[in-house]
Amino acid sequence: MTLKDKQHWSAKSEVKRDELKDALAQTLDWLILRRREAGMALGAAVILGLVAGLFLYGKHSRQNAAWDKLSLAELYAYSGKPDQAQTLLAQVAEEGASPAAASLAHMLEGDLRLPRGEADLALAAYEKAAATAPEALKPFALAEKVLTLEVAGKPAECAAAAQDFLDAYADSLLAPMVHSSLARCQLASGQGEAARTALQKISLQYPNTPWGAWANSRLQPPATPK
């Protein structure tokens, strides 16, 4: 699994904990809003507690089921069984029990479609992922979109998407990779000066990194033949 894969799949645990915290907060809000209806009667309190418990249990169970399906889909995907993976990913996305799991399902769908040459379907999957993703996962979906536009041979769209990413997530760990894609797509679309500016920024902002070294090599004038 690549570093990029590890980063966006390792974000699942943090997001999953946030979802449980949100469920608890929503349950407390539900009880507070209805405290007058419940009154101070013990029977009403017991009923409200039971309803709240069922609400929380049901939501948490649906979320756990979504994460379980996503984990199984990952296993199928990395075991060379993309069709089985796609079936589970579609279920996770359609059921919508967990926005984070649904977003990751869309991203994995894109990862499966791109090697098959289905660039447009992969792009659609990444766009859905970005639309449903919690903030912690959104940069991963948007970065996937940028790289897919580059692979699909759409340099102008790639450059625009990359610039949007950098405007929103300049401090992201994914920014150097997206910045490099921006420079390549600008070169490919004939934006020579803009590409040179991007390369200079990469060289300055990411020194002593593979991206900085790559930018420096591209900024060097071509060797004069002897």
PDB file of C-alpha atoms in Angstrom:
ATOM      1  CA  MET A   1       0.000   0.000   0.000  1.00  0.00           C
ATOM      2  CA  THR A   2       1.414   3.437  -0.922  1.00  0.00           C
ATOM      3  CA  LEU A   3       2.036   6.240   1.571  1.00  0.00           C
ATOM      4  CA  LYS A   4      -0.967   8.093   0.159  1.00  0.00           C
ATOM      5  CA  ASP A   5      -3.163   5.030   0.706  1.00  0.00           C
ATOM      6  CA  LYS A   6      -1.916   4.592   4.269  1.00  0.00           C
ATOM      7  CA  GLN A   7      -2.576   8.239   5.055  1.00  0.00           C
ATOM      8  CA  HIS A   8      -6.154   8.374   3.882  1.00  0.00           C
ATOM      9  CA  TRP A   9      -7.135   4.929   5.154  1.00  0.00           C
ATOM     10  CA  SER A  10      -5.480   5.566   8.537  1.00  0.00           C
ATOM     11  CA  ALA A  11      -7.735   8.600   8.928  1.00  0.00           C
ATOM     12  CA  LYS A  12     -10.688   6.219   9.367  1.00  0.00           C
ATOM     13  CA  SER A  13     -10.155   5.581  13.079  1.00  0.00           C
ATOM     14  CA  GLU A  14     -10.129   9.268  13.944  1.00  0.00           C
ATOM     15  CA  VAL A  15     -13.220   9.992  11.877  1.00  0.00           C
ATOM     16  CA  LYS A  16     -15.028   6.973  13.307  1.00  0.00           C
ATOM     17  CA  ARG A  17     -14.426   8.218  16.858  1.00  0.00           C
ATOM     18  CA  ASP A  18     -15.752  11.636  15.855  1.00  0.00           C
ATOM     19  CA  GLU A  19     -18.939  10.036  14.539  1.00  0.00           C
ATOM     20  CA  LEU A  20     -19.607   8.296  17.859  1.00  0.00           C
ATOM     21  CA  LYS A  21     -18.994  11.562  19.701  1.00  0.00           C
ATOM     22  CA  ASP A  22     -21.449  13.310  17.349  1.00  0.00           C
ATOM     23  CA  ALA A  23     -24.045  10.604  17.993  1.00  0.00           C
ATOM     24  CA  LEU A  24     -23.734  11.115  21.757  1.00  0.00           C
ATOM     25  CA  ALA A  25     -24.051  14.876  21.368  1.00  0.00           C
ATOM     26  CA  GLN A  26     -27.131  14.502  19.181  1.00  0.00           C
ATOM     27  CA  THR A  27     -28.724  12.194  21.740  1.00  0.00           C
ATOM     28  CA  LEU A  28     -28.131  14.699  24.536  1.00  0.00           C
ATOM     29  CA  ASP A  29     -29.619  17.476  22.399  1.00  0.00           C
ATOM     30  CA  TRP A  30     -32.642  15.272  21.718  1.00  0.00           C
ATOM     31  CA  LEU A  31     -33.190  14.742  25.441  1.00  0.00           C
ATOM     32  CA  ILE A  32     -32.702  18.412  26.330  1.00  0.00           C
ATOM     33  CA  LEU A  33     -35.176  19.613  23.712  1.00  0.00           C
ATOM     34  CA  ARG A  34     -37.799  17.218  25.075  1.00  0.00           C
ATOM     35  CA  ARG A  35     -37.176  17.601  28.800  1.00  0.00           C
ATOM     36  CA  ARG A  36     -40.502  19.376  29.331  1.00  0.00           C
ATOM     37  CA  GLU A  37     -42.383  16.561  27.654  1.00  0.00           C
ATOM     38  CA  ALA A  38     -40.621  14.040  29.850  1.00  0.00           C
ATOM     39  CA  GLY A  39     -41.128  16.106  32.972  1.00  0.00           C
ATOM     40  CA  MET A  40     -39.729  14.809  36.221  1.00  0.00           C
ATOM     41  CA  ALA A  41     -41.700  11.593  36.291  1.00  0.00           C
ATOM     42  CA  LEU A  42     -39.564   8.495  36.694  1.00  0.00           C
ATOM     43  CA  GLY A  43     -41.594   6.582  34.135  1.00  0.00           C
ATOM     44  CA  ALA A  44     -41.106   9.255  31.496  1.00  0.00           C
ATOM     45  CA  ALA A  45     -37.385   9.379  32.224  1.00  0.00           C
ATOM     46  CA  VAL A  46     -37.085   5.627  31.810  1.00  0.00           C
ATOM     47  CA  ILE A  47     -38.963   5.737  28.506  1.00  0.00           C
ATOM     48  CA  LEU A  48     -36.815   8.577  27.231  1.00  0.00           C
ATOM     49  CA  GLY A  49     -33.676   6.743  28.282  1.00  0.00           C
ATOM     50  CA  LEU A  50     -34.810   3.630  26.460  1.00  0.00           C
ATOM     51  CA  VAL A  51     -35.662   5.548  23.287  1.00  0.00           C
ATOM     52  CA  ALA A  52     -32.354   7.409  23.395  1.00  0.00           C
ATOM     53  CA  GLY A  53     -30.483   4.157  23.927  1.00  0.00           C
ATOM     54  CA  LEU A  54     -32.213   2.532  20.977  1.00  0.00           C
ATOM     55  CA  PHE A  55     -31.504   5.578  18.828  1.00  0.00           C
ATOM     56  CA  LEU A  56     -27.808   5.554  19.696  1.00  0.00           C
ATOM     57  CA  TYR A  57     -27.487   1.784  19.367  1.00  0.00           C
ATOM     58  CA  GLY A  58     -29.226   1.760  15.991  1.00  0.00           C
ATOM     59  CA  LYS A  59     -27.111   4.553  14.574  1.00  0.00           C
ATOM     60  CA  HIS A  60     -23.882   3.097  15.930  1.00  0.00           C
ATOM     61  CA  SER A  61     -24.768  -0.363  14.607  1.00  0.00           C
ATOM     62  CA  ARG A  62     -25.446   1.001  11.128  1.00  0.00           C
ATOM     63  CA  GLN A  63     -22.151   2.875  11.200  1.00  0.00           C
ATOM     64  CA  ASN A  64     -20.271  -0.232  12.329  1.00  0.00           C
ATOM     65  CA  ALA A  65     -21.885  -2.226   9.526  1.00  0.00           C
ATOM     66  CA  ALA A  66     -20.723   0.391   7.019  1.00  0.00           C
ATOM     67  CA  TRP A  67     -17.139   0.243   8.301  1.00  0.00           C
ATOM     68  CA  ASP A  68     -17.207  -3.565   8.291  1.00  0.00           C
ATOM     69  CA  LYS A  69     -18.349  -3.601   4.661  1.00  0.00           C
ATOM     70  CA  LEU A  70     -15.693  -1.052   3.752  1.00  0.00           C
ATOM     71  CA  SER A  71     -12.964  -3.151   5.388  1.00  0.00           C
ATOM     72  CA  LEU A  72     -14.147  -6.243   3.529  1.00  0.00           C
ATOM     73  CA  ALA A  73     -14.230  -4.280   0.267  1.00  0.00           C
ATOM     74  CA  GLU A  74     -10.615  -3.213   0.878  1.00  0.00           C
ATOM     75  CA  LEU A  75      -9.673  -6.846   1.402  1.00  0.00           C
ATOM     76  CA  TYR A  76     -11.354  -7.845  -1.861  1.00  0.00           C
ATOM     77  CA  ALA A  77      -9.725  -4.942  -3.708  1.00  0.00           C
ATOM     78  CA  TYR A  78      -6.205  -5.775  -2.576  1.00  0.00           C
ATOM     79  CA  SER A  79      -6.830  -9.487  -3.194  1.00  0.00           C
ATOM     80  CA  GLY A  80      -7.563  -8.924  -6.868  1.00  0.00           C
ATOM     81  CA  LYS A  81     -11.347  -9.248  -6.583  1.00  0.00           C
ATOM     82  CA  PRO A  82     -12.564  -5.842  -7.805  1.00  0.00           C
ATOM     83  CA  ASP A  83     -16.101  -6.948  -8.691  1.00  0.00           C
ATOM     84  CA  GLN A  84     -16.830  -8.161  -5.156  1.00  0.00           C
ATOM     85  CA  ALA A  85     -15.264  -4.975  -3.817  1.00  0.00           C
ATOM     86  CA  GLN A  86     -17.421  -2.789  -6.077  1.00  0.00           C
ATOM     87  CA  THR A  87     -20.604  -4.458  -4.850  1.00  0.00           C
ATOM     88  CA  LEU A  88     -19.794  -3.712  -1.213  1.00  0.00           C
ATOM     89  CA  LEU A  89     -18.590  -0.190  -1.967  1.00  0.00           C
ATOM     90  CA  ALA A  90     -21.875   0.600  -3.701  1.00  0.00           C
ATOM     91  CA  GLN A  91     -23.775  -0.610  -0.631  1.00  0.00           C
ATOM     92  CA  VAL A  92     -21.717   1.538   1.740  1.00  0.00           C
ATOM     93  CA  ALA A  93     -22.216   4.620  -0.429  1.00  0.00           C
ATOM     94  CA  GLU A  94     -25.934   4.080  -1.029  1.00  0.00           C
ATOM     95  CA  GLU A  95     -26.868   3.256   2.562  1.00  0.00           C
ATOM     96  CA  GLY A  96     -25.252   6.462   3.831  1.00  0.00           C
ATOM     97  CA  ALA A  97     -25.026   5.327   7.462  1.00  0.00           C
ATOM     98  CA  SER A  98     -21.561   6.866   7.777  1.00  0.00           C
ATOM     99  CA  PRO A  99     -20.520   9.886   5.658  1.00  0.00           C
ATOM    100  CA  ALA A 100     -16.855   9.110   6.302  1.00  0.00           C
ATOM    101  CA  ALA A 101     -17.202   5.475   5.249  1.00  0.00           C
ATOM    102  CA  ALA A 102     -19.225   6.530   2.190  1.00  0.00           C
ATOM    103  CA  SER A 103     -16.528   9.007   1.180  1.00  0.00           C
ATOM    104  CA  LEU A 104     -13.796   6.384   1.530  1.00  0.00           C
ATOM    105  CA  ALA A 105     -15.939   3.942  -0.451  1.00  0.00           C
ATOM    106  CA  HIS A 106     -16.129   6.428  -3.320  1.00  0.00           C
ATOM    107  CA  MET A 107     -12.353   6.945  -3.159  1.00  0.00           C
ATOM    108  CA  LEU A 108     -11.663   3.234  -3.282  1.00  0.00           C
ATOM    109  CA  GLU A 109     -14.096   2.931  -6.183  1.00  0.00           C
ATOM    110  CA  GLY A 110     -12.052   5.538  -8.043  1.00  0.00           C
ATOM    111  CA  ASP A 111      -8.837   3.684  -7.210  1.00  0.00           C
ATOM    112  CA  LEU A 112     -10.330   0.529  -8.727  1.00  0.00           C
ATOM    113  CA  ARG A 113     -11.690   2.184 -11.860  1.00  0.00           C
ATOM    114  CA  LEU A 114      -8.642   4.213 -12.869  1.00  0.00           C
ATOM    115  CA  PRO A 115      -6.325   1.248 -13.641  1.00  0.00           C
ATOM    116  CA  ARG A 116      -9.087  -0.158 -15.858  1.00  0.00           C
ATOM    117  CA  GLY A 117      -8.951   2.956 -18.010  1.00  0.00           C
ATOM    118  CA  GLU A 118     -12.283   4.239 -16.661  1.00  0.00           C
ATOM    119  CA  ALA A 119     -10.959   7.721 -15.947  1.00  0.00           C
ATOM    120  CA  ASP A 120     -14.308   9.512 -16.220  1.00  0.00           C
ATOM    121  CA  LEU A 121     -15.964   7.085 -13.801  1.00  0.00           C
ATOM    122  CA  ALA A 122     -13.000   7.425 -11.446  1.00  0.00           C
ATOM    123  CA  LEU A 123     -13.336  11.212 -11.562  1.00  0.00           C
ATOM    124  CA  ALA A 124     -17.038  10.969 -10.791  1.00  0.00           C
ATOM    125  CA  ALA A 125     -16.245   8.746  -7.808  1.00  0.00           C
ATOM    126  CA  TYR A 126     -13.660  11.182  -6.434  1.00  0.00           C
ATOM    127  CA  GLU A 127     -16.061  14.092  -6.870  1.00  0.00           C
ATOM    128  CA  LYS A 128     -18.711  12.197  -4.889  1.00  0.00           C
ATOM    129  CA  ALA A 129     -16.093  11.446  -2.245  1.00  0.00           C
ATOM    130  CA  ALA A 130     -15.205  15.127  -1.921  1.00  0.00           C
ATOM    131  CA  ALA A 131     -18.882  16.089  -1.713  1.00  0.00           C
ATOM    132  CA  THR A 132     -19.618  13.703   1.169  1.00  0.00           C
ATOM    133  CA  ALA A 133     -16.270  13.716   2.992  1.00  0.00           C
ATOM    134  CA  PRO A 134     -15.762  15.087   6.498  1.00  0.00           C
ATOM    135  CA  GLU A 135     -13.129  17.812   6.519  1.00  0.00           C
ATOM    136  CA  ALA A 136     -10.380  15.383   7.585  1.00  0.00           C
ATOM    137  CA  LEU A 137     -10.850  13.347   4.397  1.00  0.00           C
ATOM    138  CA  LYS A 138     -11.735  16.056   1.877  1.00  0.00           C
ATOM    139  CA  PRO A 139      -8.106  16.866   0.872  1.00  0.00           C
ATOM    140  CA  PHE A 140      -7.505  13.217  -0.027  1.00  0.00           C
ATOM    141  CA  ALA A 141     -10.511  13.105  -2.340  1.00  0.00           C
ATOM    142  CA  LEU A 142      -9.587  16.403  -3.999  1.00  0.00           C
ATOM    143  CA  ALA A 143      -5.957  15.336  -4.464  1.00  0.00           C
ATOM    144  CA  GLU A 144      -7.149  12.105  -6.078  1.00  0.00           C
ATOM    145  CA  LYS A 145      -9.243  14.184  -8.469  1.00  0.00           C
ATOM    146  CA  VAL A 146      -6.233  16.307  -9.461  1.00  0.00           C
ATOM    147  CA  LEU A 147      -4.014  13.301 -10.168  1.00  0.00           C
ATOM    148  CA  THR A 148      -6.766  11.557 -12.117  1.00  0.00           C
ATOM    149  CA  LEU A 149      -7.308  14.614 -14.321  1.00  0.00           C
ATOM    150  CA  GLU A 150      -3.586  14.559 -15.078  1.00  0.00           C
ATOM    151  CA  VAL A 151      -3.615  10.848 -15.932  1.00  0.00           C
ATOM    152  CA  ALA A 152      -6.737  11.354 -18.056  1.00  0.00           C
ATOM    153  CA  GLY A 153      -4.909  13.882 -20.229  1.00  0.00           C
ATOM    154  CA  LYS A 154      -6.957  16.905 -19.146  1.00  0.00           C
ATOM    155  CA  PRO A 155      -4.168  19.360 -18.267  1.00  0.00           C
ATOM    156  CA  ALA A 156      -6.233  22.550 -18.200  1.00  0.00           C
ATOM    157  CA  GLU A 157      -8.814  21.039 -15.837  1.00  0.00           C
ATOM    158  CA  CYS A 158      -6.024  19.466 -13.802  1.00  0.00           C
ATOM    159  CA  ALA A 159      -4.236  22.798 -13.377  1.00  0.00           C
ATOM    160  CA  ALA A 160      -7.451  24.516 -12.287  1.00  0.00           C
ATOM    161  CA  ALA A 161      -8.300  21.767  -9.783  1.00  0.00           C
ATOM    162  CA  ALA A 162      -4.737  21.745  -8.448  1.00  0.00           C
ATOM    163  CA  GLN A 163      -4.780  25.504  -7.906  1.00  0.00           C
ATOM    164  CA  ASP A 164      -8.116  25.249  -6.087  1.00  0.00           C
ATOM    165  CA  PHE A 165      -6.611  22.564  -3.845  1.00  0.00           C
ATOM    166  CA  LEU A 166      -3.542  24.658  -3.035  1.00  0.00           C
ATOM    167  CA  ASP A 167      -5.679  27.708  -2.292  1.00  0.00           C
ATOM    168  CA  ALA A 168      -7.684  25.686   0.232  1.00  0.00           C
ATOM    169  CA  TYR A 169      -5.066  23.274   1.623  1.00  0.00           C
ATOM    170  CA  ALA A 170      -1.664  24.907   1.240  1.00  0.00           C
ATOM    171  CA  ASP A 171      -0.417  23.299   4.466  1.00  0.00           C
ATOM    172  CA  SER A 172      -1.630  19.788   3.660  1.00  0.00           C
ATOM    173  CA  LEU A 173       0.868  16.940   3.495  1.00  0.00           C
ATOM    174  CA  LEU A 174      -0.538  16.343   0.021  1.00  0.00           C
ATOM    175  CA  ALA A 175       0.275  19.880  -1.165  1.00  0.00           C
ATOM    176  CA  PRO A 176       3.757  19.090  -2.600  1.00  0.00           C
ATOM    177  CA  MET A 177       2.345  16.258  -4.708  1.00  0.00           C
ATOM    178  CA  VAL A 178      -0.517  18.437  -5.960  1.00  0.00           C
ATOM    179  CA  HIS A 179       1.852  21.350  -6.588  1.00  0.00           C
ATOM    180  CA  SER A 180       4.006  19.098  -8.766  1.00  0.00           C
ATOM    181  CA  SER A 181       0.934  18.007 -10.690  1.00  0.00           C
ATOM    182  CA  LEU A 182       0.026  21.670 -11.176  1.00  0.00           C
ATOM    183  CA  ALA A 183       3.424  22.412 -12.732  1.00  0.00           C
ATOM    184  CA  ARG A 184       3.270  19.392 -15.054  1.00  0.00           C
ATOM    185  CA  CYS A 185      -0.263  20.198 -16.195  1.00  0.00           C
ATOM    186  CA  GLN A 186       0.607  23.834 -16.794  1.00  0.00           C
ATOM    187  CA  LEU A 187       3.530  22.728 -18.954  1.00  0.00           C
ATOM    188  CA  ALA A 188       1.296  20.283 -20.823  1.00  0.00           C
ATOM    189  CA  SER A 189      -1.301  22.977 -21.511  1.00  0.00           C
ATOM    190  CA  GLY A 190       1.256  25.463 -22.828  1.00  0.00           C
ATOM    191  CA  GLN A 191       1.391  27.706 -19.741  1.00  0.00           C
ATOM    192  CA  GLY A 192       5.172  27.919 -19.686  1.00  0.00           C
ATOM    193  CA  GLU A 193       5.575  30.981 -17.460  1.00  0.00           C
ATOM    194  CA  ALA A 194       2.981  29.778 -14.962  1.00  0.00           C
ATOM    195  CA  ALA A 195       4.682  26.382 -14.844  1.00  0.00           C
ATOM    196  CA  ARG A 196       8.058  27.996 -14.201  1.00  0.00           C
ATOM    197  CA  THR A 197       6.565  30.014 -11.345  1.00  0.00           C
ATOM    198  CA  ALA A 198       5.073  26.832  -9.888  1.00  0.00           C
ATOM    199  CA  LEU A 199       8.429  25.048 -10.136  1.00  0.00           C
ATOM    200  CA  GLN A 200      10.166  27.931  -8.370  1.00  0.00           C
ATOM    201  CA  LYS A 201       7.602  27.807  -5.560  1.00  0.00           C
ATOM    202  CA  ILE A 202       8.062  24.052  -5.210  1.00  0.00           C
ATOM    203  CA  SER A 203      11.828  24.496  -5.018  1.00  0.00           C
ATOM    204  CA  LEU A 204      11.519  27.164  -2.316  1.00  0.00           C
ATOM    205  CA  GLN A 205       8.681  25.666  -0.279  1.00  0.00           C
ATOM    206  CA  TYR A 206       9.817  22.030  -0.241  1.00  0.00           C
ATOM    207  CA  PRO A 207      13.631  22.067  -0.029  1.00  0.00           C
ATOM    208  CA  ASN A 208      15.453  18.800   0.633  1.00  0.00           C
ATOM    209  CA  THR A 209      12.499  16.764  -0.599  1.00  0.00           C
ATOM    210  CA  PRO A 210      11.988  14.686  -3.753  1.00  0.00           C
ATOM    211  CA  TRP A 211       9.561  17.350  -5.011  1.00  0.00           C
ATOM    212  CA  GLY A 212      12.092  20.127  -4.469  1.00  0.00           C
ATOM    213  CA  ALA A 213      14.809  18.110  -6.203  1.00  0.00           C
ATOM    214  CA  TRP A 214      12.468  17.389  -9.115  1.00  0.00           C
ATOM    215  CA  ALA A 215      11.582  21.080  -9.459  1.00  0.00           C
ATOM    216  CA  ASN A 216      15.249  22.087  -9.376  1.00  0.00           C
ATOM    217  CA  SER A 217      16.050  19.624 -12.136  1.00  0.00           C
ATOM    218  CA  ARG A 218      13.260  21.033 -14.315  1.00  0.00           C
ATOM    219  CA  LEU A 219      14.448  24.596 -13.712  1.00  0.00           C
ATOM    220  CA  GLN A 220      17.963  23.838 -14.940  1.00  0.00           C
ATOM    221  CA  PRO A 221      18.661  25.016 -18.497  1.00  0.00           C
ATOM    222  CA  PRO A 222      19.202  22.200 -20.974  1.00  0.00           C
ATOM    223  CA  ALA A 223      22.795  21.114 -21.324  1.00  0.00           C
ATOM    224  CA  THR A 224      24.612  22.617 -24.286  1.00  0.00           C
ATOM    225  CA  PRO A 225      25.800  19.897 -26.653  1.00  0.00           C
ATOM    226  CA  LYS A 226      29.566  19.822 -27.056  1.00  0.00           C
TER     227      LYS A 226
END
